[in-house]
Amino acid sequence: MDIELIEIIERLASTDPFAQLDREVLTALAQQIEIRYVRRKRTVLEIGQPNHSLYFIRSGAVELQLKSGRLYAKLNEGDCFGNGSLLEDGTAQHRSMAIEDTLLYVIPGDWFLQQCDATPAFSRYFEMTIEHRLRHALEMDSTPLIAPMMSSRVGDLIQRSAVFVHRDTSIAEAAQHMSENNVSCLPIMDDNRLVGIVTDKDFRSRVVAEKMNVMQPISTIMSADPLAIDTADQVFEAMLEMMKHHIHHLPVLNSDDNDALMGLVTVSDIVRYESHASVYMVGDILKQDDVTGVIDIAKNIPKMFLFLTQSAVNAQTVGKVMSTLAEVITQKLCQLAETKLGAPPIPYAFVAFGSLAREEQTILTDQDNAIILADTYDADLHGEYFKALAHFVCDGLDACGYDYCKGNIMATNSQWRQPLNIWYQYFNQWIVQPEPEALLHASIFFDIKSTYGRSQFVNELQQQILTDIKNHRRFLASLSRNVLCRRPPIGFFRQLVVESSGEHKNQLSLKGQGIAIASDIARVHALAVGSKKLNTFDRIQAACKGEMLNQSSANNLRDALEFIAAVRVAHQAEQIERGETVTNFISPEQLSKFDRRHLKDAFSIISQMQDYLSHRYKLTL
């Protein structure tokens, strides 16, 4: 066989979607292909020109332009064009121009259309946009999870309609309602809103023991503002919440229906599902009575990380499990600190920022935390206690593998150990006078979650933050400008761009140039619509619900984030197995062709989302 034909066959066989075709089919195709050389700045097709071919770029690069002259896409080696016109009316939809000397394989349009009819996978590839290819890649990469608890949704556990009473219902009527329906827990509602919960234990300890008048309203004995979970949350999350908060019932709400009450889940509901190792690890942490015991358990977290990745758990779930373990360790350390130092002299909240607050931690993370104190704080009276508590907890976290923050954003820094009114001032200054340099370092504070203590402090602070942002919209433009300071590692010709020097030469940062940018974009949109959501996936959905993003854009950003995060998690798992230092950097040479191609798609989507942000706030890239 002619050596040129062999080269064509080998090249096509190594590139999707031709790689999915039989060798005999490619051999027959190679004999029909015309090889065309196009010089730089020469046009291949004009808009409206009849087209009868599919063009495969063997080498070089081609630019597709809209009728207005605006850029539509840049294509490089291995990409195809002309398929759109072949599948539509036979006329070119874009102007295609070589932007460097280019070698094309010109494939007959009749062969292309026949192959689309004969091979569904081949046809689907050309019908897909970048966004559809990425969604398809995520679906292809997913396999059945190892445990039902990790894959089933809380909504799957609901076996009966919600049993509840109104807050004005008498204690006697509520007790009778529970007995008639054979339930041990009763949600309390007010205008279709969950406001409380009562258990049979409450009746024993608050009614019988206190000899209360049973004609009083049930709201007098209910636990107000109970912890709840969404129908879309995973079963393992419900179990973890119950273990963390020592409760046996969780109301289930539907966020897609104005937080309508759907029912309750109990510990016994979950028993029929397979138990999961992360649940047992949480339980073991909570049982420890000294720091050494917590540290010993924390040594097993890398094994847990490997177990999750080997179980085909998606990156979002890995992040939630890793974050839950970090949160429970923090809670236990706070409890041990109080045991050593005595009861806290005033209320406080130990809070987390960044990836822990967003529930997006992986195996490689440091600490970002602070303490919010009650406004009755007096430095002379209370200062030493909370300084000691901060060092106890942060030192313990470091010993458990959560490194000290290089930027010193920790409770051990007195700047981040302040009364609530001072925290109000911090955020007000960032929002009212948004200096770019200050915001560059302060954006992490807008991902804030109470991990222990008086969570009400964080709730009040978040509400004030959203109020201030609503009154100072310039803040969002400043925050957006910082999002544009770094770009995804995608070059002019859609090639992956790597570091040219330094410790990570010839590598790219999956976190800094991909995941972090997506999180920053979602943060801006969520704050713009007044959402308190912290998780990036939840923020994307909130932005869509608030009409800041359309559903298509929200889906694309979510898929891009999930794919990049999946590559990072898999890469870090491989580093652990090889005994290497875990990093967020990877060389494109370490990636499969599948991952390289779809990483380009994911980075391109994030770049488009940055462009949208720039347009919305009238910023210059």
PDB file of N, CA and C in Angstrom, residues 571-605:
ATOM      1  N   HIS A 571      -6.132  12.644  38.929  1.00  0.00           N
ATOM      2  CA  HIS A 571      -4.688  12.909  38.909  1.00  0.00           C
ATOM      3  C   HIS A 571      -4.110  12.837  40.318  1.00  0.00           C
ATOM      4  N   GLN A 572      -4.797  13.432  41.281  1.00  0.00           N
ATOM      5  CA  GLN A 572      -4.299  13.421  42.658  1.00  0.00           C
ATOM      6  C   GLN A 572      -4.326  12.010  43.246  1.00  0.00           C
ATOM      7  N   ALA A 573      -5.321  11.222  42.874  1.00  0.00           N
ATOM      8  CA  ALA A 573      -5.373   9.836  43.340  1.00  0.00           C
ATOM      9  C   ALA A 573      -4.170   9.050  42.800  1.00  0.00           C
ATOM     10  N   GLU A 574      -3.825   9.288  41.538  1.00  0.00           N
ATOM     11  CA  GLU A 574      -2.661   8.620  40.946  1.00  0.00           C
ATOM     12  C   GLU A 574      -1.379   9.047  41.648  1.00  0.00           C
ATOM     13  N   GLN A 575      -1.272  10.335  42.010  1.00  0.00           N
ATOM     14  CA  GLN A 575      -0.083  10.808  42.720  1.00  0.00           C
ATOM     15  C   GLN A 575       0.047  10.134  44.082  1.00  0.00           C
ATOM     16  N   ILE A 576      -1.074   9.965  44.776  1.00  0.00           N
ATOM     17  CA  ILE A 576      -1.050   9.289  46.077  1.00  0.00           C
ATOM     18  C   ILE A 576      -0.579   7.849  45.910  1.00  0.00           C
ATOM     19  N   GLU A 577      -1.129   7.167  44.921  1.00  0.00           N
ATOM     20  CA  GLU A 577      -0.764   5.768  44.700  1.00  0.00           C
ATOM     21  C   GLU A 577       0.716   5.606  44.355  1.00  0.00           C
ATOM     22  N   ARG A 578       1.290   6.607  43.664  1.00  0.00           N
ATOM     23  CA  ARG A 578       2.710   6.532  43.285  1.00  0.00           C
ATOM     24  C   ARG A 578       3.618   7.061  44.388  1.00  0.00           C
ATOM     25  N   GLY A 579       3.033   7.543  45.470  1.00  0.00           N
ATOM     26  CA  GLY A 579       3.827   8.081  46.567  1.00  0.00           C
ATOM     27  C   GLY A 579       4.416   9.438  46.265  1.00  0.00           C
ATOM     28  N   GLU A 580       3.808  10.182  45.339  1.00  0.00           N
ATOM     29  CA  GLU A 580       4.314  11.492  44.957  1.00  0.00           C
ATOM     30  C   GLU A 580       3.632  12.591  45.768  1.00  0.00           C
ATOM     31  N   THR A 581       4.230  13.772  45.740  1.00  0.00           N
ATOM     32  CA  THR A 581       3.612  14.935  46.366  1.00  0.00           C
ATOM     33  C   THR A 581       2.365  15.310  45.580  1.00  0.00           C
ATOM     34  N   VAL A 582       1.256  15.501  46.266  1.00  0.00           N
ATOM     35  CA  VAL A 582      -0.009  15.816  45.605  1.00  0.00           C
ATOM     36  C   VAL A 582      -0.022  17.291  45.215  1.00  0.00           C
ATOM     37  N   THR A 583      -0.389  17.580  43.954  1.00  0.00           N
ATOM     38  CA  THR A 583      -0.448  18.957  43.462  1.00  0.00           C
ATOM     39  C   THR A 583      -1.705  19.151  42.632  1.00  0.00           C
ATOM     40  N   ASN A 584      -1.920  20.402  42.244  1.00  0.00           N
ATOM     41  CA  ASN A 584      -3.023  20.745  41.344  1.00  0.00           C
ATOM     42  C   ASN A 584      -2.532  20.915  39.902  1.00  0.00           C
ATOM     43  N   PHE A 585      -1.261  20.614  39.666  1.00  0.00           N
ATOM     44  CA  PHE A 585      -0.665  20.802  38.346  1.00  0.00           C
ATOM     45  C   PHE A 585      -0.538  19.470  37.613  1.00  0.00           C
ATOM     46  N   ILE A 586      -0.666  19.538  36.292  1.00  0.00           N
ATOM     47  CA  ILE A 586      -0.550  18.336  35.480  1.00  0.00           C
ATOM     48  C   ILE A 586       0.054  18.686  34.126  1.00  0.00           C
ATOM     49  N   SER A 587       0.833  17.786  33.598  1.00  0.00           N
ATOM     50  CA  SER A 587       1.389  17.955  32.258  1.00  0.00           C
ATOM     51  C   SER A 587       0.406  17.397  31.238  1.00  0.00           C
ATOM     52  N   PRO A 588       0.136  18.118  30.144  1.00  0.00           N
ATOM     53  CA  PRO A 588      -0.755  17.581  29.103  1.00  0.00           C
ATOM     54  C   PRO A 588      -0.305  16.216  28.598  1.00  0.00           C
ATOM     55  N   GLU A 589       1.007  15.947  28.685  1.00  0.00           N
ATOM     56  CA  GLU A 589       1.521  14.664  28.220  1.00  0.00           C
ATOM     57  C   GLU A 589       1.017  13.502  29.081  1.00  0.00           C
ATOM     58  N   GLN A 590       0.608  13.798  30.308  1.00  0.00           N
ATOM     59  CA  GLN A 590       0.095  12.758  31.194  1.00  0.00           C
ATOM     60  C   GLN A 590      -1.371  12.446  30.928  1.00  0.00           C
ATOM     61  N   LEU A 591      -2.003  13.266  30.098  1.00  0.00           N
ATOM     62  CA  LEU A 591      -3.427  13.108  29.840  1.00  0.00           C
ATOM     63  C   LEU A 591      -3.680  12.193  28.650  1.00  0.00           C
ATOM     64  N   SER A 592      -4.796  11.487  28.695  1.00  0.00           N
ATOM     65  CA  SER A 592      -5.214  10.702  27.532  1.00  0.00           C
ATOM     66  C   SER A 592      -5.719  11.669  26.459  1.00  0.00           C
ATOM     67  N   LYS A 593      -5.819  11.179  25.222  1.00  0.00           N
ATOM     68  CA  LYS A 593      -6.367  12.022  24.154  1.00  0.00           C
ATOM     69  C   LYS A 593      -7.791  12.453  24.489  1.00  0.00           C
ATOM     70  N   PHE A 594      -8.539  11.539  25.087  1.00  0.00           N
ATOM     71  CA  PHE A 594      -9.914  11.843  25.510  1.00  0.00           C
ATOM     72  C   PHE A 594      -9.927  13.028  26.468  1.00  0.00           C
ATOM     73  N   ASP A 595      -9.094  12.972  27.514  1.00  0.00           N
ATOM     74  CA  ASP A 595      -9.065  14.044  28.512  1.00  0.00           C
ATOM     75  C   ASP A 595      -8.537  15.350  27.924  1.00  0.00           C
ATOM     76  N   ARG A 596      -7.519  15.277  27.078  1.00  0.00           N
ATOM     77  CA  ARG A 596      -6.971  16.502  26.472  1.00  0.00           C
ATOM     78  C   ARG A 596      -8.042  17.222  25.661  1.00  0.00           C
ATOM     79  N   ARG A 597      -8.729  16.467  24.823  1.00  0.00           N
ATOM     80  CA  ARG A 597      -9.733  17.082  23.959  1.00  0.00           C
ATOM     81  C   ARG A 597     -10.839  17.731  24.779  1.00  0.00           C
ATOM     82  N   HIS A 598     -11.327  17.019  25.784  1.00  0.00           N
ATOM     83  CA  HIS A 598     -12.463  17.542  26.539  1.00  0.00           C
ATOM     84  C   HIS A 598     -12.041  18.589  27.570  1.00  0.00           C
ATOM     85  N   LEU A 599     -10.793  18.557  27.991  1.00  0.00           N
ATOM     86  CA  LEU A 599     -10.297  19.672  28.814  1.00  0.00           C
ATOM     87  C   LEU A 599     -10.297  20.961  27.999  1.00  0.00           C
ATOM     88  N   LYS A 600      -9.927  20.863  26.742  1.00  0.00           N
ATOM     89  CA  LYS A 600      -9.972  22.044  25.867  1.00  0.00           C
ATOM     90  C   LYS A 600     -11.401  22.584  25.800  1.00  0.00           C
ATOM     91  N   ASP A 601     -12.364  21.677  25.642  1.00  0.00           N
ATOM     92  CA  ASP A 601     -13.763  22.098  25.602  1.00  0.00           C
ATOM     93  C   ASP A 601     -14.159  22.778  26.908  1.00  0.00           C
ATOM     94  N   ALA A 602     -13.762  22.178  28.037  1.00  0.00           N
ATOM     95  CA  ALA A 602     -14.131  22.727  29.343  1.00  0.00           C
ATOM     96  C   ALA A 602     -13.504  24.102  29.563  1.00  0.00           C
ATOM     97  N   PHE A 603     -12.219  24.230  29.255  1.00  0.00           N
ATOM     98  CA  PHE A 603     -11.547  25.522  29.410  1.00  0.00           C
ATOM     99  C   PHE A 603     -12.158  26.573  28.476  1.00  0.00           C
ATOM    100  N   SER A 604     -12.553  26.161  27.285  1.00  0.00           N
ATOM    101  CA  SER A 604     -13.170  27.092  26.334  1.00  0.00           C
ATOM    102  C   SER A 604     -14.490  27.620  26.877  1.00  0.00           C
ATOM    103  N   ILE A 605     -15.268  26.757  27.508  1.00  0.00           N
ATOM    104  CA  ILE A 605     -16.542  27.180  28.091  1.00  0.00           C
ATOM    105  C   ILE A 605     -16.307  28.187  29.212  1.00  0.00           C
TER     106      ILE A 605
END
